[in-house]
Amino acid sequence: MATLAPMTLSEKAVDFIDDASLTSLVEATEPDARQVQDCIAKSLAKQALSVEETAVLLNATAPESVERIFEAARQLKRDVYGNRLVLFAPLYIGNACVNDCAYCAFKRSNPDAIRRTLRPDELRQQVTALENHGHKRLILVFGEHPRYDAEFIAESVRTVYSVREGHGSIRRVNINAAPLDHDGYRTVKAAGIGTYQVFQETYHHETYARVHPEGTRKGDYLHRLDALSRAMEAGIDDVGIGALFGLHDWRFEVLGLVTHALYLQARYGVGPHTISFPRLRPAAGVTLDERYRVSDDAFKRLIAILRLAVPYTGLILTAREDAALRREVMAFGVSQIDAGSRIEIGGYTEAGDAQCMEREQFQLGDIRSLDEVMRELLQDGYIPSFCTACYRLGRTGEHFMEFAIPGFIRRYCTPNALSTLTEFLTDYASAETRAVGEQLIETELAAMPDGTGKRRLQDVLARIRKTDERDLFF
Ligand code: SF4
């Protein structure tokens, strides 16, 4: 019988979040220009910032300082990630849940939520539809419920990898689900997942207790804060942290995320693979508390400061945000976005143009198709990438960092991005998108130095265009 994982902790589990200290940091005075410049210089040297240094940037509100922070974030994004943007799609598997989180449409006390769990055949249909759109990377999302135990999650992952539609295949499956125990993480890892995400939602203890009722599993602050420590001890070295912005002071949450990242780095030798920063969105059966609503201006600063604080951690911007804002903030350091997303259970085959709030966890801001998003990215000079090479060549966790830091990764990232882009243009793109995409590839090739690397890449692109060969990477 499916059961929820025992609520165990990692060895030496500790609550490393000191509310008083973080609160005093965000209440500090405006820093002088010298302090701001020193922090920026450290980031541009690709060194992670301390919590105190991150607070300096958070407290810098003078227009000239804010502009300097924006410019530095744009520069660091170019230096570390170039003009690539990695694409994925969310796939909600089931919304049964034992928790009662105040901000969520799936909370157990919401009578309007339409409860559903995809059957294996329905899961295959969703994946087939996603492959026919051109997706290669998915994140599977689950409520917290005995039905979604480690074995169920692992079986869902295996089902996703087994679906092959034409030239389509899903090559990396990430997970956003409830915290597990060590055995549970080993079971899910063995199914071949990429990143395991668990968001703390809010690092502020009092707020956490207010929005996560006592007696629910998610009501246990330390069990959740420790979730990814257990994952790392169980061998999952790509983990994703996140906070739900709008529950408490956004500056406090940024410091909470940086504290968490530095804690994992110090304890396990590798920080989080990704950080997510979703903003509260309207949701069925939810009354939003607007006290800590994050304005668009603050949201831009939030992303730029995170970029500078953790140079090598991927930053994920989701389709919660509307298209115009996404387009603007991507330059501040975002490295991954979802596109062509539908979050209704069964949404990739059943959802029409309008969103059905009773079937969603929250309302999406951007429901454009993957092809539309690809075209806009290409017009803005980005290389949309579905690359999964590092994960499949074992360049993960610490090994990924070893590779990424010297900048070698660039030698691989751009060619791999162009290879997966060529697959999309050849197999799935509209004529308009193909034309913009082929132009961009020519521009990228022209900018590359002549030599073996360029010749190998041109050979790969030609094979994709002219033969049935796919999934060619470096
Ligand atoms: S946020 Fe997650 S755990 Fe909380 S009610 Fe929603 S689905 Fe359940």
Coordinates of C-alpha atoms and ligand atoms in Angstrom, one line a residue:
M1 CA 0.0 0.0 0.0
A2 CA 1.4 3.4 -1.0
T3 CA 2.5 5.4 2.1
L4 CA 4.1 8.7 2.7
A5 CA 7.8 8.7 3.5
P6 CA 8.8 8.6 7.2
M7 CA 9.7 12.1 8.3
T8 CA 13.4 11.5 8.9
L9 CA 16.2 14.0 8.8
S10 CA 19.7 14.1 7.4
E11 CA 22.7 13.5 9.6
K12 CA 23.4 16.6 11.7
A13 CA 20.3 18.3 10.3
V14 CA 20.2 21.9 11.5
D15 CA 17.9 24.9 11.1
F16 CA 20.5 27.3 9.6
I17 CA 18.1 30.2 9.1
D18 CA 18.4 33.0 11.7
D19 CA 15.4 35.3 11.2
A20 CA 16.8 38.1 13.5
S21 CA 20.1 38.2 11.7
L22 CA 18.5 38.3 8.2
T23 CA 16.0 40.8 9.2
S24 CA 18.7 43.1 10.6
L25 CA 20.6 42.8 7.4
V26 CA 17.6 43.9 5.2
E27 CA 16.9 46.8 7.6
A28 CA 20.5 48.2 7.3
T29 CA 21.1 51.6 5.8
E30 CA 21.8 52.5 2.2
P31 CA 25.4 51.4 1.4
D32 CA 27.9 53.8 -0.3
A33 CA 29.0 53.5 -3.9
R34 CA 32.3 51.9 -2.9
Q35 CA 30.6 49.1 -1.0
V36 CA 28.3 48.4 -4.0
Q37 CA 31.2 48.5 -6.4
D38 CA 33.3 46.0 -4.3
C39 CA 30.4 43.5 -4.3
I40 CA 29.9 43.9 -8.0
A41 CA 33.6 43.4 -8.7
K42 CA 33.6 40.1 -6.7
S43 CA 30.6 38.8 -8.7
L44 CA 32.1 39.8 -12.0
A45 CA 35.2 37.8 -10.9
K46 CA 32.7 34.9 -10.7
Q47 CA 32.9 34.5 -7.0
A48 CA 29.8 33.8 -4.9
L49 CA 28.7 36.6 -2.6
S50 CA 28.3 36.2 1.2
V51 CA 24.9 36.8 2.8
E52 CA 26.2 40.2 4.1
E53 CA 27.5 41.2 0.6
T54 CA 24.1 40.2 -0.9
A55 CA 22.4 42.5 1.7
V56 CA 24.6 45.4 0.5
L57 CA 23.1 45.0 -3.0
L58 CA 19.6 44.6 -1.6
N59 CA 19.9 47.8 0.4
A60 CA 21.3 49.8 -2.6
T61 CA 18.3 51.7 -3.8
A62 CA 20.0 54.8 -5.2
P63 CA 19.1 54.9 -9.0
E64 CA 22.7 54.9 -10.1
S65 CA 23.5 51.9 -7.9
V66 CA 20.5 50.0 -9.1
E67 CA 21.5 50.7 -12.7
R68 CA 25.1 49.5 -12.0
I69 CA 23.6 46.3 -10.5
F70 CA 21.5 45.7 -13.6
E71 CA 24.4 46.3 -15.9
A72 CA 26.7 43.9 -13.9
A73 CA 24.0 41.2 -13.9
R74 CA 23.7 41.5 -17.7
Q75 CA 27.5 41.3 -18.0
L76 CA 27.8 38.2 -15.8
K77 CA 25.0 36.5 -17.7
R78 CA 26.8 37.0 -20.9
D79 CA 30.2 35.9 -19.4
V80 CA 28.9 32.7 -17.9
Y81 CA 25.9 31.7 -19.9
G82 CA 26.5 33.5 -23.2
N83 CA 23.3 34.0 -25.2
R84 CA 21.8 30.6 -24.5
L85 CA 18.5 29.9 -22.7
V86 CA 17.6 26.4 -21.7
L87 CA 13.9 25.5 -22.3
F88 CA 11.7 23.0 -20.5
A89 CA 8.0 22.3 -19.9
P90 CA 6.2 21.5 -16.6
L91 CA 4.0 18.4 -16.6
Y92 CA 1.6 18.1 -13.6
I93 CA 1.0 14.4 -12.8
G94 CA -1.5 14.7 -9.9
N95 CA -3.0 17.2 -7.5
A96 CA -4.2 15.1 -4.6
C97 CA -2.6 16.7 -1.5
V98 CA -2.6 16.1 2.3
N99 CA -1.4 19.7 3.0
D100 CA -3.3 22.9 3.3
C101 CA -1.0 25.6 2.1
A102 CA -2.8 29.0 2.2
Y103 CA -1.6 30.1 -1.2
C104 CA -2.3 27.0 -3.2
A105 CA -5.4 25.9 -5.2
F106 CA -4.5 22.2 -4.6
K107 CA -4.8 22.6 -0.8
R108 CA -6.9 19.9 0.8
S109 CA -9.5 22.4 2.1
N110 CA -10.3 23.7 -1.4
P111 CA -13.6 22.1 -2.4
D112 CA -13.4 23.7 -5.9
A113 CA -10.2 22.0 -6.9
I114 CA -10.9 19.3 -9.6
R115 CA -8.8 16.4 -8.3
R116 CA -7.1 14.2 -10.8
T117 CA -4.1 11.9 -11.2
L118 CA -2.9 10.9 -14.7
R119 CA -3.2 7.2 -15.5
P120 CA -0.1 5.7 -17.3
D121 CA -1.9 5.8 -20.7
E122 CA -2.8 9.5 -20.1
L123 CA 0.7 10.3 -19.0
R124 CA 2.0 8.8 -22.3
Q125 CA -0.5 10.9 -24.2
Q126 CA 0.7 14.1 -22.5
V127 CA 4.4 13.2 -23.2
T128 CA 3.6 12.4 -26.8
A129 CA 1.9 15.8 -27.2
L130 CA 5.0 17.5 -25.6
E131 CA 7.4 15.6 -27.9
N132 CA 5.2 16.7 -30.9
H133 CA 5.7 20.3 -29.8
G134 CA 9.5 19.8 -29.8
H135 CA 10.2 19.5 -26.0
K136 CA 13.2 17.5 -24.7
R137 CA 13.3 18.5 -21.0
L138 CA 10.4 18.2 -18.6
I139 CA 9.7 18.8 -14.9
L140 CA 7.1 16.5 -13.4
V141 CA 5.0 18.1 -10.6
F142 CA 3.2 16.2 -7.8
G143 CA 1.1 17.1 -4.8
E144 CA 2.1 15.5 -1.5
H145 CA 0.0 12.4 -1.0
P146 CA 0.5 8.7 -0.2
R147 CA -0.4 7.9 -3.8
Y148 CA 2.7 9.8 -5.0
D149 CA 5.3 7.9 -3.1
A150 CA 8.9 7.4 -4.3
E151 CA 8.0 4.3 -6.4
F152 CA 5.1 6.1 -8.1
I153 CA 7.4 9.1 -8.9
A154 CA 10.1 6.7 -10.2
E155 CA 7.5 4.8 -12.4
S156 CA 6.3 8.1 -13.8
V157 CA 9.9 9.0 -14.8
R158 CA 10.4 5.6 -16.5
T159 CA 7.2 6.0 -18.4
V160 CA 8.2 9.5 -19.6
Y161 CA 11.6 8.3 -20.8
S162 CA 10.0 5.3 -22.6
V163 CA 7.8 7.5 -24.9
R164 CA 9.3 8.0 -28.4
E165 CA 7.2 9.8 -31.0
G166 CA 8.8 10.2 -34.4
H167 CA 12.1 12.0 -33.8
G168 CA 10.8 13.0 -30.3
S169 CA 12.2 11.9 -27.0
I170 CA 12.4 13.4 -23.5
R171 CA 16.1 13.4 -22.5
R172 CA 16.0 14.9 -19.0
V173 CA 13.3 14.6 -16.4
N174 CA 13.4 16.9 -13.3
I175 CA 11.1 16.5 -10.3
N176 CA 9.2 19.0 -8.2
A177 CA 7.6 17.0 -5.4
A178 CA 7.4 16.5 -1.6
P179 CA 10.5 15.9 0.5
L180 CA 11.4 12.2 0.7
D181 CA 13.6 10.1 3.0
H182 CA 17.0 8.7 1.9
D183 CA 15.6 5.5 0.5
G184 CA 12.9 7.4 -1.4
Y185 CA 15.5 9.7 -3.0
R186 CA 17.6 6.6 -4.0
T187 CA 14.5 5.0 -5.6
V188 CA 13.8 8.2 -7.6
K189 CA 17.5 8.7 -8.5
A190 CA 17.7 5.1 -9.9
A191 CA 14.9 6.0 -12.3
G192 CA 17.3 8.5 -13.9
I193 CA 16.1 11.9 -12.8
G194 CA 18.0 15.2 -13.3
T195 CA 17.2 17.8 -10.7
Y196 CA 15.0 17.3 -7.6
Q197 CA 13.3 20.5 -6.5
V198 CA 11.9 21.3 -3.1
F199 CA 11.0 24.9 -2.4
Q200 CA 11.0 26.3 1.1
E201 CA 8.3 28.7 -0.1
T202 CA 9.3 31.1 2.7
Y203 CA 12.4 31.1 4.9
H204 CA 10.7 33.4 7.5
H205 CA 9.7 31.1 10.4
E206 CA 6.6 33.0 11.6
T207 CA 5.3 33.4 8.0
Y208 CA 6.0 29.7 7.3
A209 CA 3.9 28.7 10.3
R210 CA 1.1 31.1 9.3
V211 CA 0.7 29.7 5.7
H212 CA 1.4 26.0 6.5
P213 CA -1.0 24.8 9.2
E214 CA 0.5 22.9 12.1
G215 CA -0.1 19.2 11.9
T216 CA 0.2 19.1 8.2
R217 CA 3.4 17.4 6.8
K218 CA 4.5 20.7 5.2
G219 CA 3.9 22.4 8.5
D220 CA 7.3 21.0 9.7
Y221 CA 9.8 23.8 8.8
L222 CA 13.0 21.8 9.6
H223 CA 11.9 18.7 7.8
R224 CA 11.4 20.8 4.6
L225 CA 14.5 22.9 5.0
D226 CA 16.5 19.6 5.4
A227 CA 14.9 18.0 2.4
L228 CA 17.7 18.5 -0.1
S229 CA 20.4 17.7 2.4
R230 CA 18.8 14.2 2.5
A231 CA 18.6 14.2 -1.3
M232 CA 22.3 14.9 -1.5
E233 CA 23.2 12.3 1.1
A234 CA 21.2 9.8 -1.0
G235 CA 23.3 10.7 -4.1
I236 CA 21.1 13.3 -5.9
D237 CA 23.7 16.0 -6.6
D238 CA 21.5 18.3 -8.8
V239 CA 19.0 19.9 -6.5
G240 CA 16.8 23.0 -6.9
I241 CA 15.7 25.4 -4.2
G242 CA 13.1 28.2 -4.4
A243 CA 11.0 30.7 -2.5
L244 CA 7.4 31.9 -3.3
F245 CA 7.8 35.6 -3.5
G246 CA 5.0 37.6 -1.9
L247 CA 4.6 35.6 1.3
H248 CA 7.1 37.8 3.2
D249 CA 9.7 40.6 2.5
W250 CA 11.3 39.7 -0.8
R251 CA 14.7 40.9 0.4
F252 CA 14.5 38.5 3.4
E253 CA 13.7 35.6 1.0
V254 CA 16.7 36.5 -1.2
L255 CA 18.9 36.2 1.8
G256 CA 17.2 33.0 2.8
L257 CA 18.0 31.5 -0.7
V258 CA 21.6 32.7 -0.6
T259 CA 22.0 31.3 3.0
H260 CA 20.6 27.9 1.8
A261 CA 22.9 27.9 -1.3
L262 CA 26.0 28.6 0.8
Y263 CA 25.0 26.0 3.4
L264 CA 24.7 23.2 0.8
Q265 CA 28.0 24.3 -0.8
A266 CA 29.8 24.3 2.6
R267 CA 28.3 21.0 3.7
Y268 CA 28.3 18.9 0.5
G269 CA 30.8 20.7 -1.7
V270 CA 28.2 21.7 -4.2
G271 CA 25.5 24.3 -4.2
P272 CA 22.0 24.1 -5.7
H273 CA 21.9 23.4 -9.5
T274 CA 19.0 25.9 -9.8
I275 CA 17.1 28.6 -7.9
S276 CA 13.5 29.4 -8.6
F277 CA 11.8 32.7 -7.6
P278 CA 8.1 32.4 -8.5
R279 CA 5.8 35.3 -7.5
L280 CA 2.4 34.7 -5.9
R281 CA -0.3 34.4 -8.6
P282 CA -4.1 34.2 -8.4
A283 CA -5.4 30.7 -7.6
A284 CA -8.8 29.1 -7.2
G285 CA -10.0 29.1 -3.6
V286 CA -7.2 31.3 -2.5
T287 CA -7.4 34.9 -1.1
L288 CA -4.0 36.5 -1.7
D289 CA -2.5 38.5 1.1
E290 CA -1.1 41.6 -0.7
R291 CA 1.1 42.9 2.2
Y292 CA 4.3 41.6 0.6
R293 CA 3.4 41.8 -3.0
V294 CA 6.6 42.1 -5.1
S295 CA 6.4 44.9 -7.7
D296 CA 7.9 44.5 -11.2
D297 CA 10.7 46.9 -10.3
A298 CA 11.6 44.9 -7.2
F299 CA 11.3 41.6 -9.2
K300 CA 13.9 42.9 -11.7
R301 CA 16.3 43.8 -8.8
L302 CA 15.6 40.4 -7.2
I303 CA 16.7 38.5 -10.3
A304 CA 19.8 40.8 -10.9
I305 CA 20.9 40.4 -7.3
L306 CA 20.5 36.7 -7.3
R307 CA 22.5 36.5 -10.5
L308 CA 25.4 38.4 -8.9
A309 CA 25.1 36.5 -5.6
V310 CA 25.4 32.9 -7.1
P311 CA 27.2 33.2 -10.5
Y312 CA 27.1 29.5 -11.3
T313 CA 23.6 28.6 -10.1
G314 CA 20.9 28.3 -12.8
L315 CA 18.1 30.8 -12.4
I316 CA 14.6 29.6 -13.5
L317 CA 12.0 32.0 -14.7
T318 CA 8.6 30.4 -15.2
A319 CA 5.5 31.2 -17.2
R320 CA 3.8 32.5 -14.1
E321 CA 5.1 35.9 -15.4
D322 CA 3.6 37.5 -18.4
A323 CA 5.4 37.5 -21.8
A324 CA 6.4 41.2 -21.8
L325 CA 8.0 41.0 -18.3
R326 CA 9.7 37.7 -19.1
R327 CA 11.2 39.3 -22.2
E328 CA 12.6 42.2 -20.2
V329 CA 14.1 40.3 -17.2
M330 CA 15.7 37.4 -19.0
A331 CA 18.8 39.6 -19.7
F332 CA 19.4 40.0 -16.0
G333 CA 20.7 36.5 -15.6
V334 CA 17.9 34.0 -16.2
S335 CA 19.3 30.7 -17.6
Q336 CA 16.2 28.6 -17.9
I337 CA 12.6 29.2 -18.8
D338 CA 9.6 27.1 -19.5
A339 CA 7.6 27.6 -22.7
G340 CA 4.4 26.3 -24.3
S341 CA 3.3 25.5 -20.7
R342 CA 0.0 24.2 -19.6
I343 CA -0.5 23.2 -16.0
E344 CA -4.0 21.8 -15.9
I345 CA -3.8 18.0 -15.3
G346 CA -4.1 16.7 -18.9
G347 CA -3.6 20.2 -20.2
Y348 CA -1.4 19.3 -23.2
T349 CA -4.2 17.5 -24.9
E350 CA -7.3 18.9 -23.3
A351 CA -6.8 22.6 -22.5
G352 CA -8.2 25.2 -24.9
D353 CA -7.0 28.8 -25.2
A354 CA -8.5 29.7 -21.8
Q355 CA -7.1 28.5 -18.5
C356 CA -9.3 26.4 -16.2
M357 CA -8.4 27.7 -12.7
E358 CA -10.1 24.8 -10.9
R359 CA -7.7 22.4 -12.6
E360 CA -4.6 24.6 -12.0
Q361 CA -2.4 25.3 -9.0
F362 CA -2.2 29.0 -9.9
Q363 CA -2.9 31.1 -13.0
L364 CA -0.2 31.3 -15.7
G365 CA 0.9 34.6 -17.1
D366 CA 2.3 33.3 -20.4
I367 CA 0.5 30.6 -22.3
R368 CA 2.1 31.2 -25.8
S369 CA 3.1 28.1 -27.8
L370 CA 6.7 26.8 -27.7
D371 CA 7.0 27.9 -31.4
E372 CA 6.0 31.5 -30.5
V373 CA 8.4 31.7 -27.6
M374 CA 11.2 30.2 -29.7
R375 CA 10.7 32.8 -32.4
E376 CA 10.8 35.7 -30.0
L377 CA 14.0 34.4 -28.3
L378 CA 15.6 34.0 -31.7
Q379 CA 14.6 37.5 -32.7
D380 CA 16.2 38.8 -29.5
G381 CA 19.5 37.0 -30.3
Y382 CA 19.2 34.2 -27.8
I383 CA 20.0 30.6 -28.7
P384 CA 17.1 28.5 -27.3
S385 CA 18.6 25.2 -26.1
F386 CA 17.2 21.8 -25.1
C387 CA 20.7 20.6 -24.2
T388 CA 21.0 17.7 -21.8
A389 CA 24.6 16.7 -22.5
C390 CA 26.2 17.4 -19.1
Y391 CA 23.6 15.4 -17.3
R392 CA 24.0 12.4 -19.7
L393 CA 27.8 12.6 -19.7
G394 CA 27.9 12.7 -15.9
R395 CA 28.9 16.4 -15.7
T396 CA 26.6 16.9 -12.7
G397 CA 26.9 18.4 -9.2
E398 CA 30.5 18.9 -8.3
H399 CA 31.8 17.5 -11.6
F400 CA 29.6 20.1 -13.4
M401 CA 31.1 22.8 -11.3
E402 CA 34.6 21.6 -12.0
F403 CA 33.7 21.9 -15.7
A404 CA 31.7 25.1 -15.6
I405 CA 34.1 27.3 -13.6
P406 CA 37.0 27.4 -16.0
G407 CA 34.5 28.4 -18.7
F408 CA 35.2 25.3 -20.7
I409 CA 31.5 24.6 -20.7
R410 CA 31.1 27.4 -23.3
R411 CA 33.0 25.2 -25.8
Y412 CA 30.3 22.6 -25.4
C413 CA 27.2 24.7 -24.5
T414 CA 26.9 26.7 -27.7
P415 CA 27.5 23.8 -30.1
N416 CA 25.0 21.6 -28.1
A417 CA 22.5 24.4 -28.1
L418 CA 22.8 24.8 -31.9
S419 CA 22.4 21.1 -32.3
T420 CA 19.2 20.9 -30.3
L421 CA 18.0 24.1 -32.0
T422 CA 18.5 22.6 -35.4
E423 CA 16.5 19.5 -34.4
F424 CA 13.6 21.8 -33.4
L425 CA 13.8 23.9 -36.6
T426 CA 14.0 20.7 -38.8
D427 CA 11.2 18.7 -37.0
Y428 CA 8.8 21.1 -35.3
A429 CA 9.2 24.8 -36.2
S430 CA 6.8 26.9 -38.2
A431 CA 8.2 28.3 -41.4
E432 CA 8.5 31.8 -39.8
T433 CA 10.4 30.5 -36.8
R434 CA 12.7 28.3 -39.0
A435 CA 13.7 31.3 -41.1
V436 CA 14.7 33.3 -38.0
G437 CA 16.4 30.3 -36.5
E438 CA 18.5 29.4 -39.6
Q439 CA 19.6 33.0 -39.7
L440 CA 20.8 33.0 -36.1
I441 CA 22.7 29.7 -36.7
E442 CA 24.5 31.3 -39.6
T443 CA 25.4 34.3 -37.5
E444 CA 26.7 32.0 -34.6
L445 CA 28.8 29.9 -37.0
A446 CA 30.3 33.0 -38.7
A447 CA 31.4 34.2 -35.2
M448 CA 33.1 30.9 -34.5
P449 CA 36.9 30.5 -35.1
D450 CA 37.6 28.1 -38.0
G451 CA 39.0 24.7 -36.9
T452 CA 38.0 21.2 -35.8
G453 CA 35.3 22.3 -33.4
K454 CA 33.5 24.3 -36.0
R455 CA 33.8 21.6 -38.6
R456 CA 32.5 18.9 -36.2
L457 CA 29.5 21.1 -35.4
Q458 CA 28.8 21.9 -39.1
D459 CA 28.9 18.1 -39.8
V460 CA 26.4 17.5 -36.9
L461 CA 24.0 20.2 -38.1
A462 CA 24.1 18.8 -41.7
R463 CA 23.4 15.2 -40.5
I464 CA 20.4 16.5 -38.5
R465 CA 19.0 18.4 -41.5
K466 CA 19.6 15.6 -44.1
T467 CA 19.2 12.3 -42.2
D468 CA 17.2 10.8 -39.4
E469 CA 20.1 11.1 -37.0
R470 CA 19.1 13.0 -33.8
D471 CA 20.4 13.6 -30.3
L472 CA 24.0 14.4 -31.4
F473 CA 25.9 16.2 -28.6
F474 CA 29.4 17.1 -27.4
Ligands
SF4_1 S1 1.7 23.9 -2.3 FE1 2.1 21.7 -2.7 S2 2.0 20.8 -0.6 FE2 1.0 22.8 -0.5 S3 -1.2 22.4 -0.8 FE3 -0.3 22.9 -2.8 S4 0.3 21.0 -3.8 FE4 -0.1 20.6 -1.6

